[in-house]
Amino acid sequence: MRGLPIAIVLAAAALALANAGRLNPYWTHVAIIAMYYGILAASWSLLAGYVGLFSLSHMAFASIGGYTSALLIQWFRLPIPLGIVAGVVMCCALGGAIGWVCLRMSGPYLAIFTLGFSEIVRITISTEDEVTAGMAGLHTHSLLASATRLPYLYVAFALLALSLLLMGLLVRSRWGLFFRAIREDEQAAAASGVAVARCRIVAFAVASGFAGLAGGFYAHYIGIMTPSVGDLDEMAKLLVMTVIGGMERLPTAVGGAFVVEFLLEWLREYGQWRLPVFGIVLLLTMRFARNGLVTPFWLQFLRLGEARVSPLSAAPTVPDKESGT
Amino acid sequence: MSWDYLLVQVTNGAVIGVIYALIAVGVTLIFSILKIVNFAHGDLYMLGGYCAYYVIEYGGVPPLAAMVVAMAALFLGAMILERLMLTPLYSDATERKDEYGLIVTFGLAYFLRNTAVIAFGPFPLKPPSFIPGVQRIGNVIVTNDRLVAGGVGVALIVGLLYFMKRTIWGQALDAVSQSRDAAAIVGINAQRFNSFAFGFGAALAAAAGALVAPIFSLAPDMGVLPNIHAYVIVILGGMGSVGGSIIAGLLLGESENLFTAFFPDPTRAFAYTNAFGVLVLMVFLIFRPQGLFGRRHLRME
Amino acid sequence: MSGRAELVRGVGLVKRFGGIVANDAVDFVVAEGDLLGLIGPNGSGKTTLINMLTGHLEPDGGDVLVRGQRMSGRPPNVYAAMGVARTFQQTQLFGRMTVLENMLVPGLARPHSTWDEVARRARRYLDFLSLSDVEQLPAKNLSGGQQKLLELGRCLMLEPAVLFLDEPFAGVHPRLRDKLLDRIRELHQGGRTFVVVDHDMESILRISRRLVVMARGSKIADGEPDAVRADQAVLAAYAGL
Ligand SMILES: Nc1ncnc2c1ncn2[C@@H]1O[C@H](COP(=O)(O)OP(=O)(O)O)[C@@H](O)[C@H]1O
Ligand SMILES: [Mg+2]
């Protein structure tokens, strides 16, 4: 990302935050939820878009993060942030374990395996109601002692920004390069000296950790955790958001989450029909604009900074560490 | 636990196993021809069930005939879906076909499930029985519906095996699944078989949906777990093997019902029965990340 | 072997695929400074042998040793880190990454590497392989011959001791093939060891010092090109094709 686009993004974010107080509570809530999905979409794109690991257990990790935090706080009276951190640690560990277990799986096999994992998590949470309160839902403590939602919006924004920053640094580092190499050709990556197993495990652990972070925040914002937070419908929704936005870049994935979440709310008067319509949009995106609908705009936006340099004098600078973002 | 209870569970297991096998054979068929895992298969099964229900309710058609109507409808509907959405899989210009197939079928499932909630409502529906009443053998009681479901399911599978082994179309299908290029050389139009296989798999799923409808009743999300079970079976049976799928379907149906029977805590038994099948799947994938008897599975990598 | 350090050794390597015995107790040694041609009819097991010697296939029997160290169970990246590089028969690049990025991956996978140093080295090799002009193109957009060159370049970024090239000349335009041959010869003079697979002898004979011939999963000859060419078993294997 060159200077100008960065400046624009920062300015837009500052402007939005400064004016966030004008949103009514309903739209504040929508914005918060959009940011929750934004973290999830970005971290899922890290896994599915960058490394090519098509995991269907991402929402299950959000659920695990939320429940872990809620339960630990209930049992041990931890401070809430510590509970959320514990949820993140739990998800990192479990995610790493899942990544390790499915090292030899690829494509549809990995998808089926993680789908299975996600169902087991859901079934267990629903069934062990003595611990988790099952389908009735587990009441959680609120993160902030605030009567309004605005402070939550700031927290959500900070978490999203922090997640994007950390993941952005990761994908621009050599790890990001290795991730994409694995996605393109795992065998060739190994032949090039890339420790494929380590990369895959790390990617799973990191992505799951961010999912856990999102889940932990959600738990202590909404006030109740239910097994449906991690179910397949939620996973499908996340997939719809990420793919429609563009799953191979973090900002486009987040863009997809925002666009879809806001449209879903804005079109609320059309009731149930919104969901299948987004299903169709997803199918059309796959068919005709596989890189996602936000991606062309994003690439155009990134070029803003370059427009001043004439193409001829644009000597190849340092290897594009940023070409992936 | 009494012997009678065990026998009932064994009988139920066999019936469910047959139904699973029907669904799984469809997944297998689609996998071996189109080389994709169909994540929407459970939803085709769900649609089949609803289709039969409405044909019975509004068409006044007897249940078994309604099943045939549902099969035909899903056969055609699925072929249209295949033409609309899956043709890029056969083009060389399409990159990352695994990913394409995955996302598209997963998206299709999302679309179908949510459409079903609107069209059919979220509440369970139950069509009339095939034959009301129960059969009593000693102390073992089995409903007629289960017997019909098992019997018709077996008949369909036998018919399918006959079709695969003894008819030209079946053999051509087999040829395409083994090698597209070779099939093209002997003059088989592989493209046509893509549609056919997808439609055929959907029709089998529809039959399964129609058969279980009077037993378990219909709900928009009824396809989710059978879909996962179908993968268990397909992977147990070795991706691509029809015979393997049938055996594995029966095995899974039986072991699940025995699991329920032996699970110590009856209030949780049912919930964990579903988890049991999934767990089997995961364990198998860990030890056999590419299926068990994989006769003609994925592209050699 | 005249005191030269032994780089990679396969001892009694066996690999079966179903009923096919792709490699039947093959012994194979490559020592520092070799420029070895590995030839044999299609399906004779050359690729399978290379896959085992570079860690991409676990042998059903036998052992692979790299610099005397037993390697069983190690992943390919460990082989790469120990200086064993390879190309693939069907070129395997990182298609949607740029040519330069393709070169950076192996460079940065080496411990203690820095972006600047790796980028500099990458540019030098791209220059050496005449790929500088296309460094910002996605690798999949290159011509077949350029892709083979890039794959060679990617190997070089590992600064390997030995390179296994699987059919580097197949389907390459004759002019590019000559360039490739020149480059291999140059690199060899610079101290690198090569094992070059080809299914016909023509190109290989122009550069190689030693030939290993495979047929039906077994090694049937190993020695000086002239001696091998006169070998009856070799003639029979090729005639019988
Ligand atoms: N992954 C595989 N699965 C099944 N058979 C294989 C596989 N790889 C190679 N073979 C078989 O092993 C034999 C040797 O193949 P290969 O090593 O590729 O020969 P070459 O490189 O000399 O042409 C061939 O008969 C081939 O069909
Ligand atoms: Mg070969």
mmCIF file of N, CA and C and ligand atoms in Angstrom, chain C residues 42 46-47 89 166-167, ligand 2:
data_model
loop_
_atom_site.group_PDB
_atom_site.id
_atom_site.type_symbol
_atom_site.label_atom_id
_atom_site.label_comp_id
_atom_site.label_asym_id
_atom_site.label_seq_id
_atom_site.Cartn_x
_atom_site.Cartn_y
_atom_site.Cartn_z
ATOM 1 N N ASN C 42 10.348 -44.062 -21.267
ATOM 2 C CA ASN C 42 9.244 -43.580 -20.457
ATOM 3 C C ASN C 42 8.707 -44.677 -19.558
ATOM 4 N N LYS C 46 12.387 -43.238 -13.611
ATOM 5 C CA LYS C 46 13.324 -42.148 -13.321
ATOM 6 C C LYS C 46 12.721 -41.125 -12.368
ATOM 7 N N THR C 47 11.509 -40.701 -12.692
ATOM 8 C CA THR C 47 10.873 -39.701 -11.841
ATOM 9 C C THR C 47 10.650 -40.248 -10.437
ATOM 10 N N GLN C 89 8.970 -32.776 -13.496
ATOM 11 C CA GLN C 89 8.781 -33.126 -14.908
ATOM 12 C C GLN C 89 7.733 -32.216 -15.543
ATOM 13 N N ASP C 166 14.328 -32.850 -13.744
ATOM 14 C CA ASP C 166 13.527 -33.905 -14.357
ATOM 15 C C ASP C 166 13.054 -33.457 -15.738
ATOM 16 N N GLU C 167 13.655 -34.044 -16.750
ATOM 17 C CA GLU C 167 13.336 -33.735 -18.147
ATOM 18 C C GLU C 167 13.286 -32.224 -18.419
HETATM 19 MG MG MG D 2 9.347 -39.080 -15.616
#
